């Protein structure tokens, strides 16, 4: 899809970028399409890990790492990462569909997620390498690049401008609103981190390893015991909700920035036929 022409934000609309706009849009995407969004995330991310845990693969990965072998862990990471990229692309497509005023279609979401998986991987790797390099120079350049490129992943799915074009599109959309973008992303990350920590603490308790972690003042690697399936399922559901919300926040930020710069689709059509 050809990228849109970026215009002065004053032309696109008077509504500014705010936490309420972005978080509200993200919540509405999930609320209006719970099965398509949460169901897709659960099926692609939580359920495979849950099933692999039940057949003992998670424990096998843990044992291999303890033995100094990382081949199985690497394969496991590739599979999980691939499914995460597909789910991310699917959730961006759900957000785009919501912006267009239509319900998210799981089949369409999966088709887009699979077709955009490799470009997403390329953008993600370049994004990670660029931020890491920036962080080496007193942190600030890394943060600046992270904000500037913050919507490159949604852009590669929603508009298909090419791998390098996605970074240029993100840079253009965030220009003039980067402090707002930084604040929104920081708040979203803090919320995500706090909830993830809570889930992690619950997971440690569920595995019964708190005593091994703190007992005797010695640092030891605990041998996990299998928690109940009900506990694992609840943990997976919470993780699915958090990850889905965080991903749709990024996609919603892209939509909000695009509407702010260029006006909503309805406004652009009205200008054309005026």
Coordinates of C-alpha atoms in Angstrom, one line a residue:
X1 CA 0.0 0.0 0.0
X2 CA 1.3 3.4 -0.9
X3 CA 2.2 5.7 2.0
X4 CA 0.0 8.7 2.6
X5 CA 1.2 12.2 2.2
X6 CA 1.9 13.8 5.6
X7 CA 0.5 17.2 6.0
X8 CA 0.6 19.9 8.7
X9 CA -1.1 18.6 11.9
X10 CA -3.2 21.7 12.0
X11 CA -4.8 20.7 8.7
X12 CA -5.5 17.2 9.7
X13 CA -7.5 18.0 12.8
X14 CA -7.4 19.9 16.1
X15 CA -7.6 16.9 18.4
X16 CA -4.2 16.3 20.0
X17 CA -2.4 13.1 20.8
X18 CA -3.1 12.0 24.4
X19 CA -3.0 9.0 26.7
X20 CA -6.8 9.0 26.7
X21 CA -7.1 8.9 22.9
X22 CA -4.6 6.1 22.5
X23 CA -5.6 3.9 25.5
X24 CA -9.3 4.5 24.7
X25 CA -8.9 3.3 21.1
X26 CA -6.9 0.3 22.2
X27 CA -9.6 -0.7 24.8
X28 CA -12.3 -0.2 22.2
X29 CA -10.5 -2.5 19.7
X30 CA -10.4 -5.3 22.2
X31 CA -14.0 -4.6 23.6
X32 CA -15.5 -4.6 20.1
X33 CA -13.6 -7.6 18.9
X34 CA -12.8 -9.8 22.0
X35 CA -12.8 -13.1 20.2
X36 CA -10.7 -11.9 17.3
X37 CA -8.1 -10.0 19.4
X38 CA -7.8 -12.0 22.6
X39 CA -8.7 -15.3 20.9
X40 CA -5.9 -14.8 18.3
X41 CA -3.3 -13.9 20.9
X42 CA -4.3 -16.8 23.1
X43 CA -4.2 -19.3 20.2
X44 CA -0.9 -18.1 18.8
X45 CA 1.1 -17.3 22.0
X46 CA -0.4 -18.6 25.2
X47 CA -1.9 -21.9 24.0
X48 CA 1.2 -23.3 22.3
X49 CA 3.4 -22.5 25.3
X50 CA 0.7 -24.1 27.6
X51 CA 0.6 -27.2 25.5
X52 CA 4.4 -27.4 25.2
X53 CA 4.6 -27.1 29.0
X54 CA 2.2 -29.9 29.4
X55 CA 4.3 -32.3 27.3
X56 CA 7.4 -31.4 29.2
X57 CA 9.2 -29.3 26.6
X58 CA 9.6 -26.3 29.0
X59 CA 11.3 -28.5 31.6
X60 CA 13.5 -30.0 28.8
X61 CA 14.6 -26.5 27.8
X62 CA 15.4 -25.7 31.4
X63 CA 17.4 -28.9 31.8
X64 CA 19.3 -28.2 28.6
X65 CA 20.3 -24.7 29.7
X66 CA 21.4 -26.0 33.1
X67 CA 23.6 -28.6 31.2
X68 CA 25.1 -25.8 29.0
X69 CA 23.2 -26.8 25.8
X70 CA 21.3 -24.0 24.1
X71 CA 20.1 -25.6 20.8
X72 CA 16.7 -26.6 22.1
X73 CA 16.2 -23.2 23.8
X74 CA 17.2 -21.5 20.6
X75 CA 14.6 -23.5 18.6
X76 CA 12.0 -22.9 21.2
X77 CA 12.7 -19.2 21.1
X78 CA 12.5 -19.1 17.3
X79 CA 9.1 -20.8 17.3
X80 CA 7.7 -18.5 20.1
X81 CA 9.2 -15.4 18.4
X82 CA 7.6 -16.4 15.0
X83 CA 4.2 -16.9 16.6
X84 CA 4.5 -13.6 18.4
X85 CA 5.3 -11.8 15.1
X86 CA 2.3 -13.3 13.4
X87 CA 0.1 -12.4 16.4
X88 CA 1.4 -8.8 16.4
X89 CA 0.7 -8.4 12.7
X90 CA -2.8 -9.8 13.2
X91 CA -3.5 -7.4 16.1
X92 CA -2.4 -4.4 14.0
X93 CA -4.8 -5.5 11.3
X94 CA -7.6 -5.7 13.8
X95 CA -6.8 -2.1 14.9
X96 CA -6.8 -1.0 11.2
X97 CA -10.2 -2.8 10.6
X98 CA -11.6 -1.0 13.7
X99 CA -10.4 2.3 12.4
X100 CA -12.2 1.6 9.1
X101 CA -15.4 0.9 11.0
X102 CA -15.7 -2.8 10.4
X103 CA -15.3 -5.8 12.7
X104 CA -12.0 -7.6 12.8
X105 CA -12.0 -10.8 10.8
X106 CA -9.8 -13.6 12.4
X107 CA -9.1 -15.1 8.9
X108 CA -8.0 -11.8 7.5
X109 CA -5.9 -11.1 10.6
X110 CA -4.1 -14.4 10.3
X111 CA -3.5 -13.9 6.6
X112 CA -2.0 -10.5 7.2
X113 CA 0.0 -11.7 10.2
X114 CA 1.6 -14.5 8.2
X115 CA 2.2 -12.4 5.1
X116 CA 3.9 -9.6 7.1
X117 CA 5.8 -11.9 9.4
X118 CA 9.2 -11.5 7.6
X119 CA 9.0 -7.8 7.1
X120 CA 8.0 -7.4 10.8
X121 CA 11.1 -9.5 11.7
X122 CA 13.3 -7.3 9.6
X123 CA 11.9 -4.1 11.1
X124 CA 12.1 -5.5 14.6
X125 CA 15.7 -6.5 14.2
X126 CA 16.8 -3.2 12.7
X127 CA 14.8 -1.4 15.4
X128 CA 16.5 -3.4 18.2
X129 CA 20.0 -3.0 16.7
X130 CA 19.5 0.8 16.3
X131 CA 18.1 1.3 19.8
X132 CA 20.9 -0.9 21.3
X133 CA 23.5 1.2 19.4
X134 CA 21.9 4.4 20.6
X135 CA 21.9 3.2 24.2
X136 CA 25.6 2.9 24.1
X137 CA 25.9 6.7 23.7
X138 CA 24.7 7.8 27.1
X139 CA 21.2 6.3 26.7
X140 CA 19.5 9.5 25.4
X141 CA 20.1 8.8 21.7
X142 CA 18.6 5.4 22.2
X143 CA 15.5 6.8 23.7
X144 CA 15.2 9.4 20.9
X145 CA 15.4 6.7 18.3
X146 CA 12.9 4.5 20.2
X147 CA 10.4 7.4 20.1
X148 CA 11.1 8.4 16.5
X149 CA 10.7 4.8 15.3
X150 CA 7.9 3.8 17.7
X151 CA 5.3 3.2 15.1
X152 CA 7.5 1.5 12.5
X153 CA 6.1 -1.9 13.3
X154 CA 2.4 -1.0 12.9
X155 CA 3.4 1.0 9.7
X156 CA 4.9 -2.1 8.0
X157 CA 1.7 -3.9 8.5
X158 CA -0.9 -1.2 7.9
X159 CA 0.7 0.6 4.9
X160 CA 3.4 -1.7 3.6
X161 CA 5.9 1.1 2.8
X162 CA 8.9 -1.3 2.8
X163 CA 11.3 -2.1 5.6
X164 CA 13.2 1.2 5.5
X165 CA 10.1 3.1 4.4
X166 CA 8.5 2.0 7.7
X167 CA 11.2 3.9 9.7
X168 CA 10.7 7.0 7.5
X169 CA 6.9 6.8 7.9
X170 CA 7.3 6.5 11.7
X171 CA 9.7 9.5 11.8
X172 CA 7.3 11.6 9.8
X173 CA 4.3 10.7 11.9
X174 CA 5.9 11.3 15.3
X175 CA 7.4 14.6 14.3
X176 CA 5.9 17.4 16.4
X177 CA 4.4 15.0 19.0
X178 CA 7.5 13.1 20.3
X179 CA 7.1 14.3 23.9
X180 CA 3.5 13.1 23.9
X181 CA 4.6 9.8 22.3
X182 CA 7.3 9.3 24.9
X183 CA 4.9 9.9 27.8
X184 CA 2.3 7.5 26.3
X185 CA 4.9 4.8 25.7
X186 CA 6.5 5.2 29.1
X187 CA 3.1 4.9 30.9
X188 CA 2.1 1.9 28.8
X189 CA 5.5 0.2 29.5
X190 CA 5.2 0.8 33.2
X191 CA 1.7 -0.7 33.3
X192 CA 2.9 -3.6 31.2
X193 CA 6.0 -4.1 33.4
X194 CA 4.0 -4.0 36.7
X195 CA 1.4 -6.5 35.5
X196 CA 4.1 -8.7 34.1
X197 CA 5.9 -8.6 37.4
X198 CA 2.7 -9.5 39.3
X199 CA 2.2 -12.5 36.9
X200 CA 5.9 -13.5 37.4
X201 CA 5.6 -13.4 41.2
X202 CA 2.4 -15.5 40.9
X203 CA 4.2 -17.9 38.6
X204 CA 7.1 -18.3 41.1
X205 CA 4.6 -19.0 43.9
X206 CA 2.8 -21.4 41.7
X207 CA 6.0 -23.4 41.0
X208 CA 6.7 -23.5 44.8
X209 CA 10.2 -22.1 44.3
X210 CA 10.2 -19.0 46.6
X211 CA 11.8 -21.0 49.3
X212 CA 14.5 -22.2 47.0
X213 CA 15.2 -18.7 45.9
X214 CA 15.5 -17.2 49.4
X215 CA 16.5 -20.1 51.6
X216 CA 19.8 -20.2 53.5
X217 CA 21.1 -17.0 51.9
X218 CA 22.4 -19.0 49.0
X219 CA 21.7 -18.3 45.4
X220 CA 20.5 -21.5 43.8
X221 CA 18.8 -22.3 40.6
X222 CA 15.5 -23.9 41.6
X223 CA 14.2 -27.0 40.0
X224 CA 10.6 -26.2 39.1
X225 CA 7.7 -28.4 40.0
X226 CA 4.7 -28.5 37.7
X227 CA 1.8 -26.3 38.9
X228 CA -1.8 -27.2 38.4
X229 CA -3.2 -26.9 34.9
X230 CA -5.8 -24.4 36.3
X231 CA -3.1 -22.1 37.6
X232 CA -1.2 -22.3 34.3
X233 CA -4.4 -21.5 32.4
X234 CA -5.2 -18.5 34.5
X235 CA -1.7 -17.2 34.2
X236 CA -1.9 -17.7 30.4
X237 CA -5.2 -15.7 30.2
X238 CA -3.8 -12.8 32.2
X239 CA -0.6 -12.7 30.0
X240 CA -2.8 -12.8 26.9
X241 CA -4.8 -9.8 28.0
X242 CA -1.8 -7.8 28.9
X243 CA 0.1 -8.6 25.7
X244 CA -2.9 -8.0 23.5
X245 CA -3.5 -4.6 25.2
X246 CA 0.2 -3.6 24.9
X247 CA 0.3 -4.5 21.2
X248 CA -2.9 -2.7 20.4
X249 CA -1.7 0.4 22.2
X250 CA 1.2 0.6 19.7
X251 CA -1.1 0.1 16.8
X252 CA -3.6 2.6 18.2
X253 CA -0.8 5.1 18.6
X254 CA 0.0 4.7 14.9
X255 CA -3.7 5.3 14.0
X256 CA -3.9 8.3 16.3
X257 CA -0.8 9.9 14.9
X258 CA -1.9 9.3 11.3
X259 CA -5.3 10.8 12.0
X260 CA -3.7 13.8 13.8
X261 CA -1.4 14.4 10.9
X262 CA -3.7 13.7 8.0
X263 CA -7.2 13.6 9.4
X264 CA -9.5 10.6 9.7
X265 CA -10.5 8.7 6.6
X266 CA -14.0 10.3 6.6
X267 CA -12.5 13.8 6.7
X268 CA -10.1 13.0 3.8
X269 CA -13.0 11.6 1.7
X270 CA -15.1 14.7 2.5
X271 CA -12.3 16.9 1.3
X272 CA -12.0 14.9 -1.9
X273 CA -15.8 15.2 -2.8
X274 CA -16.3 18.7 -1.4

